[in-house]
Short mmCIF file of C-alpha atoms and ligand atoms in Angstrom, two decimals:
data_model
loop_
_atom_site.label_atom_id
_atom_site.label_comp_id
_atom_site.label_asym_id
_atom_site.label_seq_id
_atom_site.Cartn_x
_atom_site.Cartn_y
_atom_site.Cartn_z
CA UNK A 1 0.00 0.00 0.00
CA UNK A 2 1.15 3.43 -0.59
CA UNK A 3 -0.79 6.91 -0.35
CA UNK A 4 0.15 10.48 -2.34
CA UNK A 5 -0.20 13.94 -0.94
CA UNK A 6 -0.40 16.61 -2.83
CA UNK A 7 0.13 20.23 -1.10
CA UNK A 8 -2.13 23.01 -2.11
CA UNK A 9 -0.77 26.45 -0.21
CA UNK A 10 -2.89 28.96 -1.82
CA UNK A 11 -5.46 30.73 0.70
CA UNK A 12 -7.55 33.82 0.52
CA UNK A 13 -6.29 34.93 4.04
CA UNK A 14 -4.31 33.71 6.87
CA UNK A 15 -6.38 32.24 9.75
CA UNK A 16 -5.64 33.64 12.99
CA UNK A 17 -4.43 30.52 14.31
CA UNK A 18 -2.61 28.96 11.66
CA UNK A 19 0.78 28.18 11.38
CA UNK A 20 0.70 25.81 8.03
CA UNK A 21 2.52 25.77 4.74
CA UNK A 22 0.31 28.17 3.18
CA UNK A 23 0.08 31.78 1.43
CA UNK A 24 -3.00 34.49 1.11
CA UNK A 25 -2.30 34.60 -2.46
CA UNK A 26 -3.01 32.99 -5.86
CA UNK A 27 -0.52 34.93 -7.58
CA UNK A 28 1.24 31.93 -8.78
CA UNK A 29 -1.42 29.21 -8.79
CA UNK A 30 -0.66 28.21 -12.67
CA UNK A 31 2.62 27.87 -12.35
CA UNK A 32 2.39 25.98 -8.99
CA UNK A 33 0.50 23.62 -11.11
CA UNK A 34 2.44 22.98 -13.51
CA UNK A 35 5.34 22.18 -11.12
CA UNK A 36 3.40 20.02 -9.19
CA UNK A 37 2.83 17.83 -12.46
CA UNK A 38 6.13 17.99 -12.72
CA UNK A 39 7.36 16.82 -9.55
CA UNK A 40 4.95 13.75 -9.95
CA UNK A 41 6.72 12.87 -13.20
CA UNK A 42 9.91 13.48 -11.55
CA UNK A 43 9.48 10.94 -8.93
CA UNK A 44 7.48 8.39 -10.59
CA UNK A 45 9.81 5.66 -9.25
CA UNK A 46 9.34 6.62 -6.01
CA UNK A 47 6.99 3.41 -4.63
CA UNK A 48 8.67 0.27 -5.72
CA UNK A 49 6.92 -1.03 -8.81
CA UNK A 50 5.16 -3.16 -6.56
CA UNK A 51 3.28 -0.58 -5.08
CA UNK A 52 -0.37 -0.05 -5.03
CA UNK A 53 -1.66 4.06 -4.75
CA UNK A 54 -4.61 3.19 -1.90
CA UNK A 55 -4.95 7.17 -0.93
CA UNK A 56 -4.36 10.30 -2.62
CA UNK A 57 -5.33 13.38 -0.93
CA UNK A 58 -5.05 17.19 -1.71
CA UNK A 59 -4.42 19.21 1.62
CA UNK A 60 -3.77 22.94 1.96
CA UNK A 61 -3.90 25.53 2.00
CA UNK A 62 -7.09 25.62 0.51
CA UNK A 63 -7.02 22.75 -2.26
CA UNK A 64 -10.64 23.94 -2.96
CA UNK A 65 -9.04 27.08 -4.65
CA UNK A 66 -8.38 24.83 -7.25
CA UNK A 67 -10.24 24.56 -10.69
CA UNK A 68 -11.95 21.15 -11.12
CA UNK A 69 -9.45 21.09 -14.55
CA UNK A 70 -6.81 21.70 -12.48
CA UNK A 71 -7.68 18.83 -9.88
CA UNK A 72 -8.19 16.51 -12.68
CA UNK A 73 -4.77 17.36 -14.53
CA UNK A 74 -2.88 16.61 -11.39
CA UNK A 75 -5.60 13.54 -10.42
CA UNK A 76 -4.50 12.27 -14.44
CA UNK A 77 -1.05 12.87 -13.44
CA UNK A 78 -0.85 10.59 -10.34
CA UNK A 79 -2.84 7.59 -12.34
CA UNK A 80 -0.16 7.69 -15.47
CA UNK A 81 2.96 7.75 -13.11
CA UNK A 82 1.51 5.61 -10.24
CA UNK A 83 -0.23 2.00 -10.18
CA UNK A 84 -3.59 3.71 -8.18
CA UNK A 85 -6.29 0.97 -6.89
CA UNK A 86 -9.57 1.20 -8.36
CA UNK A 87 -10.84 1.69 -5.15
CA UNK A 88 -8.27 4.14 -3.93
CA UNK A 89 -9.72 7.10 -1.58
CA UNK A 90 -9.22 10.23 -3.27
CA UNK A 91 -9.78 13.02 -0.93
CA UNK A 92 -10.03 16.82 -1.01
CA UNK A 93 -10.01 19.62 1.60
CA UNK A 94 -12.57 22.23 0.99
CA UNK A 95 -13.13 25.63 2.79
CA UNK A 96 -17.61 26.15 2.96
CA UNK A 97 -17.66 29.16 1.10
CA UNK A 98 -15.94 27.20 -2.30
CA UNK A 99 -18.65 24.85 -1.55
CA UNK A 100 -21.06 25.00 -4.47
CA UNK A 101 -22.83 22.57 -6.34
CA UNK A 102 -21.85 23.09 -9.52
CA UNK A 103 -18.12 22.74 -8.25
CA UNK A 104 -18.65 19.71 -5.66
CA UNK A 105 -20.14 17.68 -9.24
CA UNK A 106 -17.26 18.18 -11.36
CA UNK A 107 -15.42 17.03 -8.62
CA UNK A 108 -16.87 14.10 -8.66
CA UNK A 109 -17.00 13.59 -11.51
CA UNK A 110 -12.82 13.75 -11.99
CA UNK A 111 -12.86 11.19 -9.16
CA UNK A 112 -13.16 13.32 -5.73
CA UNK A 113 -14.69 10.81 -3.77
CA UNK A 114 -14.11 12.13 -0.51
CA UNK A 115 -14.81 15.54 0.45
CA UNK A 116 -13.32 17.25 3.67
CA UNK A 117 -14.98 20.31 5.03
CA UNK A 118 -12.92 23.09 7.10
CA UNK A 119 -15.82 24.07 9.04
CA UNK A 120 -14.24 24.91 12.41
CA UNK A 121 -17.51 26.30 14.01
CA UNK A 122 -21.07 26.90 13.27
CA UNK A 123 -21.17 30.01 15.49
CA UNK A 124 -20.46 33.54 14.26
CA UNK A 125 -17.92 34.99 17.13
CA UNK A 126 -15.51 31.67 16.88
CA UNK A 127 -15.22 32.14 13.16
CA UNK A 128 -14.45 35.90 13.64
CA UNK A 129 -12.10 34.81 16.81
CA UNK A 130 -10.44 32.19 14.46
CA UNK A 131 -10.33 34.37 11.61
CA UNK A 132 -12.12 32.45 9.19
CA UNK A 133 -13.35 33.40 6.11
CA UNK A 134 -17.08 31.77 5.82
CA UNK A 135 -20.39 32.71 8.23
CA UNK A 136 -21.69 30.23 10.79
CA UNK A 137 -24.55 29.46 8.22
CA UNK A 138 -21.99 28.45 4.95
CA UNK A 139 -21.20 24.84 7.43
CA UNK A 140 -24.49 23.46 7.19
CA UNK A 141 -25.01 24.73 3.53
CA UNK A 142 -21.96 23.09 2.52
CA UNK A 143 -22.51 19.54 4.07
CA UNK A 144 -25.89 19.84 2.39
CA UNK A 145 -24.25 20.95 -1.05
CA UNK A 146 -21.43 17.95 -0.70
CA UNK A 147 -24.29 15.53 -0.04
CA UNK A 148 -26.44 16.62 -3.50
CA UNK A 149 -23.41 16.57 -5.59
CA UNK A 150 -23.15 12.85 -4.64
CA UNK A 151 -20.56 12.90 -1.87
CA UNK A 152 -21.45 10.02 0.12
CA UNK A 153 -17.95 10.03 2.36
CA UNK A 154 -18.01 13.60 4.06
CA UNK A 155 -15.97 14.41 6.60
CA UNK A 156 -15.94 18.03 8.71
CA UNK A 157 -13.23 19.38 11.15
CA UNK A 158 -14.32 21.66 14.08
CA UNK A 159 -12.01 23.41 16.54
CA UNK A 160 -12.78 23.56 20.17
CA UNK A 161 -11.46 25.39 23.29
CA UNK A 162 -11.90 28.84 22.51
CA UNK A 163 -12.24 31.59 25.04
CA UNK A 164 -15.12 31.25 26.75
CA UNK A 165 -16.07 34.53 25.89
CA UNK A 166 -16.81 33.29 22.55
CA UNK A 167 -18.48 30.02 22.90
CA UNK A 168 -21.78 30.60 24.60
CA UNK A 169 -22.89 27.04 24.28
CA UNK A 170 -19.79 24.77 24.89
CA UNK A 171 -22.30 21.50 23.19
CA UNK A 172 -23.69 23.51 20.25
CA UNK A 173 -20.85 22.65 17.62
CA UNK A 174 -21.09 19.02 18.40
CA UNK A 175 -24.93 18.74 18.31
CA UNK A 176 -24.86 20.83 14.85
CA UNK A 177 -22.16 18.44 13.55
CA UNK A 178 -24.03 15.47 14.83
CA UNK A 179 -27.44 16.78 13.36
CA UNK A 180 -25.56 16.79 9.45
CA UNK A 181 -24.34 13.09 9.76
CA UNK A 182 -21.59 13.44 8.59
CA UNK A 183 -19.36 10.07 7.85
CA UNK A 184 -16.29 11.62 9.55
CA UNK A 185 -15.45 14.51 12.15
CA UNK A 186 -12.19 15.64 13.37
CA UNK A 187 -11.90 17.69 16.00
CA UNK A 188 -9.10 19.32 17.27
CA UNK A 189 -8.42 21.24 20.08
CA UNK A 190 -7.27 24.86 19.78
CA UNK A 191 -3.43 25.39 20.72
CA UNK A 192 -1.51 28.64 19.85
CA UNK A 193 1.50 28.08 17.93
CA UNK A 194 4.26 30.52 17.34
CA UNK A 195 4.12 33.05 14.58
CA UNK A 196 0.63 33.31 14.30
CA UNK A 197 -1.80 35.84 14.43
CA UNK A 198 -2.94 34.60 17.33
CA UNK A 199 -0.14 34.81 19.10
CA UNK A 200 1.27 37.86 18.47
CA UNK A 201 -2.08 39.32 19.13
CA UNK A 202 -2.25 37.43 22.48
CA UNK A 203 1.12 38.56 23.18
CA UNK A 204 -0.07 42.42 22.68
CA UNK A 205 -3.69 41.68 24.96
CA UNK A 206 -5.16 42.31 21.97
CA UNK A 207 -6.64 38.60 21.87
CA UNK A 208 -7.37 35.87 24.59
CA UNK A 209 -5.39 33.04 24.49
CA UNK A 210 -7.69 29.47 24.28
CA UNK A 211 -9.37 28.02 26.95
CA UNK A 212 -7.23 24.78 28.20
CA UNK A 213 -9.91 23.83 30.57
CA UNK A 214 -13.17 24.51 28.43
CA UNK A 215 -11.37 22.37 25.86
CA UNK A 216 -10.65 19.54 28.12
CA UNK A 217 -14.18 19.77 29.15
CA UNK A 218 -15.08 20.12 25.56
CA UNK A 219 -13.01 17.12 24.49
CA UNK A 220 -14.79 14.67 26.95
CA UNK A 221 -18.04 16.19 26.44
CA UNK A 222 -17.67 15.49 22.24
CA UNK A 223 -16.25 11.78 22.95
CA UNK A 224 -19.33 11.33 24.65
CA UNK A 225 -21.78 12.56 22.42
CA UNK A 226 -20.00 11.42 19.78
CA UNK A 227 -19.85 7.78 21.04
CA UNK A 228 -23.57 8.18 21.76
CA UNK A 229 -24.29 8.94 17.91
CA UNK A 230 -22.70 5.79 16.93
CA UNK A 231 -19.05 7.30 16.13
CA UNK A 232 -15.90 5.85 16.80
CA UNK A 233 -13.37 7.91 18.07
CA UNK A 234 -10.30 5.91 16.52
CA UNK A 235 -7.52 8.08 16.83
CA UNK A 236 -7.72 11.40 19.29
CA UNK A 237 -9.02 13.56 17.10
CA UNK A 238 -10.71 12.05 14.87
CA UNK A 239 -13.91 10.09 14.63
CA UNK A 240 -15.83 7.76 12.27
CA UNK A 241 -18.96 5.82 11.59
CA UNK A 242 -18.52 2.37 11.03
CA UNK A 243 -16.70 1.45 7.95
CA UNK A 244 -15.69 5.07 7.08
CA UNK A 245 -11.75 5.96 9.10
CA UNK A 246 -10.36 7.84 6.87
CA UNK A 247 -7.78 5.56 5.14
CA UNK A 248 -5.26 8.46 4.37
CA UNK A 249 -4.73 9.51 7.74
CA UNK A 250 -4.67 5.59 8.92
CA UNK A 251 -1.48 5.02 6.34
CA UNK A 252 0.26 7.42 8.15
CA UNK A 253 -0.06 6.02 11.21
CA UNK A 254 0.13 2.53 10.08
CA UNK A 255 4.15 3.05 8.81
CA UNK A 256 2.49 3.03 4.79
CA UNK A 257 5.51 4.69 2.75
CA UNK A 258 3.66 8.63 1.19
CA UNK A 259 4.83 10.69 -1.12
CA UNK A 260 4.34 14.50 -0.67
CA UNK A 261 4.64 16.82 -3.41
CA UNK A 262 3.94 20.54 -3.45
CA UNK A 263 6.02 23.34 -1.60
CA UNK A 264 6.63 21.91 2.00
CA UNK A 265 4.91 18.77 1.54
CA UNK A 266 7.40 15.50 3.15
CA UNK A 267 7.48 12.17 1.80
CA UNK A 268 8.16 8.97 3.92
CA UNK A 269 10.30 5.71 1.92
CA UNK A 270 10.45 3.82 5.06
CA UNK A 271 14.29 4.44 5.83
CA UNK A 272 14.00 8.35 5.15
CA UNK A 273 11.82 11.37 5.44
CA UNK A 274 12.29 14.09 2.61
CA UNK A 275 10.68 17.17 2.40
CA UNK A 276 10.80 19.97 0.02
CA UNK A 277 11.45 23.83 0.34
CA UNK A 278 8.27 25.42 1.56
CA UNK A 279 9.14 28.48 -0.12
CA UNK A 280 6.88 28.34 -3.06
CA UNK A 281 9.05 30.28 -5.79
CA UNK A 282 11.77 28.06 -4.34
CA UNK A 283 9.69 25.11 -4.85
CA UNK A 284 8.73 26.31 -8.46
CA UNK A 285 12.05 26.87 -9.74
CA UNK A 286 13.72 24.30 -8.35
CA UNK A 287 11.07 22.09 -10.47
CA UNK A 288 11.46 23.78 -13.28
CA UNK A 289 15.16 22.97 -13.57
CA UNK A 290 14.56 19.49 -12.87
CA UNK A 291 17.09 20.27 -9.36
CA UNK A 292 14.13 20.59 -6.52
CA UNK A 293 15.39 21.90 -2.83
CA UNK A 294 14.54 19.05 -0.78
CA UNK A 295 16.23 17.87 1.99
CA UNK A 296 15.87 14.52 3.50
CA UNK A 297 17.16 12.73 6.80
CA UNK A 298 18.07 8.98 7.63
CA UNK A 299 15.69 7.21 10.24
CA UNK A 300 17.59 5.95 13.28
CA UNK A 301 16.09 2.98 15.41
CA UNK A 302 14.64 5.91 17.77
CA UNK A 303 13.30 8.21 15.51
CA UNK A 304 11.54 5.28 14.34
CA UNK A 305 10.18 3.97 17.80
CA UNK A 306 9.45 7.56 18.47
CA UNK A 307 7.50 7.63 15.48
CA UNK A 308 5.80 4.32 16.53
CA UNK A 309 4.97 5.51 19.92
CA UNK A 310 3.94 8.97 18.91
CA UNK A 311 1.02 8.02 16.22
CA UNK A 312 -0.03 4.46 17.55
CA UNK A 313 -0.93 5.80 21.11
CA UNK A 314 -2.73 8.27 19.58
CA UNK A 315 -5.03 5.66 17.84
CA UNK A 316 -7.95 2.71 19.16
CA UNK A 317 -4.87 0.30 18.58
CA UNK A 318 -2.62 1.78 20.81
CA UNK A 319 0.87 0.56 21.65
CA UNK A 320 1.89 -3.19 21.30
CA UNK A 321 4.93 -4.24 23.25
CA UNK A 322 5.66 -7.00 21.63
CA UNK A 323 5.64 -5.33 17.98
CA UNK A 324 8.10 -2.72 20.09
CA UNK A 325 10.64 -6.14 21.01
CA UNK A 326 10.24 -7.26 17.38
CA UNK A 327 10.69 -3.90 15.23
CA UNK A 328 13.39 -2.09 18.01
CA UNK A 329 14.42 -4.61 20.05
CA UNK A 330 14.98 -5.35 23.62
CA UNK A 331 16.68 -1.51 24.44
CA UNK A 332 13.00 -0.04 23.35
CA UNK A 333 10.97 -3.00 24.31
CA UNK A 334 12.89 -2.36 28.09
CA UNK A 335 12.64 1.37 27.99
CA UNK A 336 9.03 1.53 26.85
CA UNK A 337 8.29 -0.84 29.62
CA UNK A 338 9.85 1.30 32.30
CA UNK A 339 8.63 4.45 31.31
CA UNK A 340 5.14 2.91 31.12
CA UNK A 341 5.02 1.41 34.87
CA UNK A 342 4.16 5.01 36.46
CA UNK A 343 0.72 5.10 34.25
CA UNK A 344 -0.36 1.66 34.88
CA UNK A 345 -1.68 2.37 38.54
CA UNK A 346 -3.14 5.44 37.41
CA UNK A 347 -6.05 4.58 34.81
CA UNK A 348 -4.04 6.54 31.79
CA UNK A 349 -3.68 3.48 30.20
CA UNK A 350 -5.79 0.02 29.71
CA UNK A 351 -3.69 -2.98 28.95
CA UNK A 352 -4.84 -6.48 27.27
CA UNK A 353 -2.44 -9.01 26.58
CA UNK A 354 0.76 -6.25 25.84
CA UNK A 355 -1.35 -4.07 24.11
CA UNK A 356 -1.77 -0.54 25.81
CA UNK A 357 -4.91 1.74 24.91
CA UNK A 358 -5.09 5.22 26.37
CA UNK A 359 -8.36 5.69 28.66
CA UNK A 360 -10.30 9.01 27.67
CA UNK A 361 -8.71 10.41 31.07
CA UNK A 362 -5.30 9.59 29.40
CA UNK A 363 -6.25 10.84 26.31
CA UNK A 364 -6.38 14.62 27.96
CA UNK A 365 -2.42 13.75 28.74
CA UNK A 366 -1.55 11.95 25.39
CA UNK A 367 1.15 14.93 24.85
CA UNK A 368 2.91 14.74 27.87
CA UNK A 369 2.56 10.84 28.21
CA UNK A 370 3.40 10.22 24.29
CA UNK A 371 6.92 12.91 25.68
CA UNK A 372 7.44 10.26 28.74
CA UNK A 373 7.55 6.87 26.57
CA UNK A 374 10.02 8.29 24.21
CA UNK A 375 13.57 8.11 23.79
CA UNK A 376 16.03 10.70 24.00
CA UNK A 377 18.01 10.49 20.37
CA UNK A 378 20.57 12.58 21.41
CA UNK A 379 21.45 10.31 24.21
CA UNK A 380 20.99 7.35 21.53
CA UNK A 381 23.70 8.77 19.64
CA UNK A 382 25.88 9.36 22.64
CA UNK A 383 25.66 5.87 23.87
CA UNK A 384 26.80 4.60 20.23
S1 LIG B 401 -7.64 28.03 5.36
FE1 LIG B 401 -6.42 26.50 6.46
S2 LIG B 401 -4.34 26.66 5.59
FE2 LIG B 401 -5.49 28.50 4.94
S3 LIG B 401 -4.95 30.03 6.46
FE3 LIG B 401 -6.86 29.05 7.17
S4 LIG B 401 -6.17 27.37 8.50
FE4 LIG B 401 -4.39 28.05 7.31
#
């Protein structure tokens, strides 16, 4: 199995709170394009020939800024230098307000079979707190919109933990989210990164800073309801009804070798990770002369057991010690094991037969658990 990404960084404006590989401009959309197709010939040998495409996704940015034309070239693109499964899930981010009908069809109708909605909130003063671009009322219309044009995997990400100040009903987001039926939520909790609007503004008392115990409360209270509704919250932040995970972000987690291409998008061959410039005329010129900036580094045993412990306690599988002995060896199986003892007696963890799954109490200390179980590679390198 093996899943593509491709990296749209066009947006109309910078959300307040955002910190990804993205630009409020579309200045250079065409020619981003046409590197992009290039970059996919360029690495065409990429996956062993072996190598089945199961996922291709187009993140952002905002990938909805695309034409359909455009999605299809690059969609074309990936089938003629890629063996791509029948079946594969082809995903694509969308902000609401790109959310038309006339746009959502031709997407399906180039192969977009799963649609992913930045909603972020359904109530007016978090979307002006976040800095989004769309009203409260362009969520629903868009779910609705997604579902007429045929879309019958949907999936919608919300943010919660916002000031107080600005959610007056801490439930409301989840019961409007609920209410759509949507095959797939994510929800994350706000966190302020560096270099952000957000921050600086915080940093001036211009802003408040997010909530960290409204969205601890918030996080419990959307397991729960979520649960209720028949959802299955199989990795932290995200949730699915049965028979609907989304497969893309499960190859990640699962060690499934991706290729990223686009301006700062990484690629994973199962030895190394590479990643390209994120500076988009960088990027672009760089393709055009057939010599991209990329840079790439070599796994060590830890990075990979970090890797391991960082996305598999995240997810309804959790951690397996005895895949830890097998794939590391008896160092990580020993250190995970000793790190692991001070959570056992207290409920952050369940364990069945060497398998560890964090409780939802644990979940609310994944970060600072997930920091606990792994290994130093610093000190790996010294002890070499
Ligand atoms: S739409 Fe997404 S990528 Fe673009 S600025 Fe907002 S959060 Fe960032």
């Amino acid at each position: 199995m093996a899943s593509v990404y491709i990296h749209v960084p066009f947006c109309r404006s910078k959300c307040h709170y955002c910190n990804f590989v993205s630009v409020a401009s579309q200045t250079r959309k065409e020619d981003y394009v046409e590197a992009v197709l290039r970059e996919i010939f360029l690495r065409n040998h990429f996956f062993g020939s072996e190598s089945v495409v199961e996922t291709v996704y187009f993140g952002g940015g905002t990938p909805s800024l695309l034409t359909s034309g455009q999605v299809n070239q690059i969609l074309n693109a990936v089938r003629n230098n890629f063996q791509v499964s029948e079946a594969a899930e082809i995903t694509l981010e969308m902000n609401p307000e790109d959310a038309d009908v006339t746009y959502l069809k031709e997407l399906v109708k180039v192969g977009i079979n799963r649609i992913s909605l930045g909603i972020q909130s359904f109530v007016e003063s978090e979307l002006r707190y976040l800095g989004r671009n769309h009203d409260a009322a362009s969520g629903v219309r868009a779910t609705g919109n997604a579902r007429h044009a045929g879309f019958e995997n949907i999936s919608i990400d919300l943010i919660f933990g916002l000031p107080r100040q600005f959610s007056g009903n801490p439930t409301l987001n989840i019961e409007q989210a609920i209410m759509l039926k949507p095959e797939h939520i994510s929800a994350y909790g706000l966190t302020m990164e560096p270099d952000t609007i957000l921050s600086r503004l915080v940093k001036k008392d211009k802003m408040l800073p997010p909530d960290e115990e409204l969205s601890a409360q918030q996080f419990l209270i959307y397991m729960e309801q979520l649960r209720n509704a028949g959802y299955e919250n199989y990795e932290i932040s995200n949730y699915a009804l049965p028979g609907f995970r989304s497969k893309h972000n499960s190859a990640y987690w699962k060690n499934v070798p991706y290729l990223g291409v686009g301006a700062g998008a990484h690629s994973y061959n199962l030895k190394e990770r590479i990643w390209n410039t994120a500076a988009l005329g960088e990027y672009i010129d760089g393709i055009a002369h057939a010599n991209p900036s990329r840079d790439f580094e070599v796994l060590t045993a830890a990075d990979r057991y970090n890797e391991y412990i960082l996305t598999s306690i995240r997810t309804i599988e959790g951690v397996n010690v005895q895949f830890v002995k097998k794939a590391f060896g008896e160092h990580y199986f020993s250190h995970f094991l000793r790190q692991v003892k001070e959570y056992q007696q207290t409920q952050h963890f369940c364990e069945d037969d060497g398998v560890f799954i964090l409780t939802d109490h644990g979940k609310l200390w994944a970060d600072k658990i997930t920091g606990h179980l792994m290994i130093d590679n610093q000190d790996e390198k010294r002890d070499t």
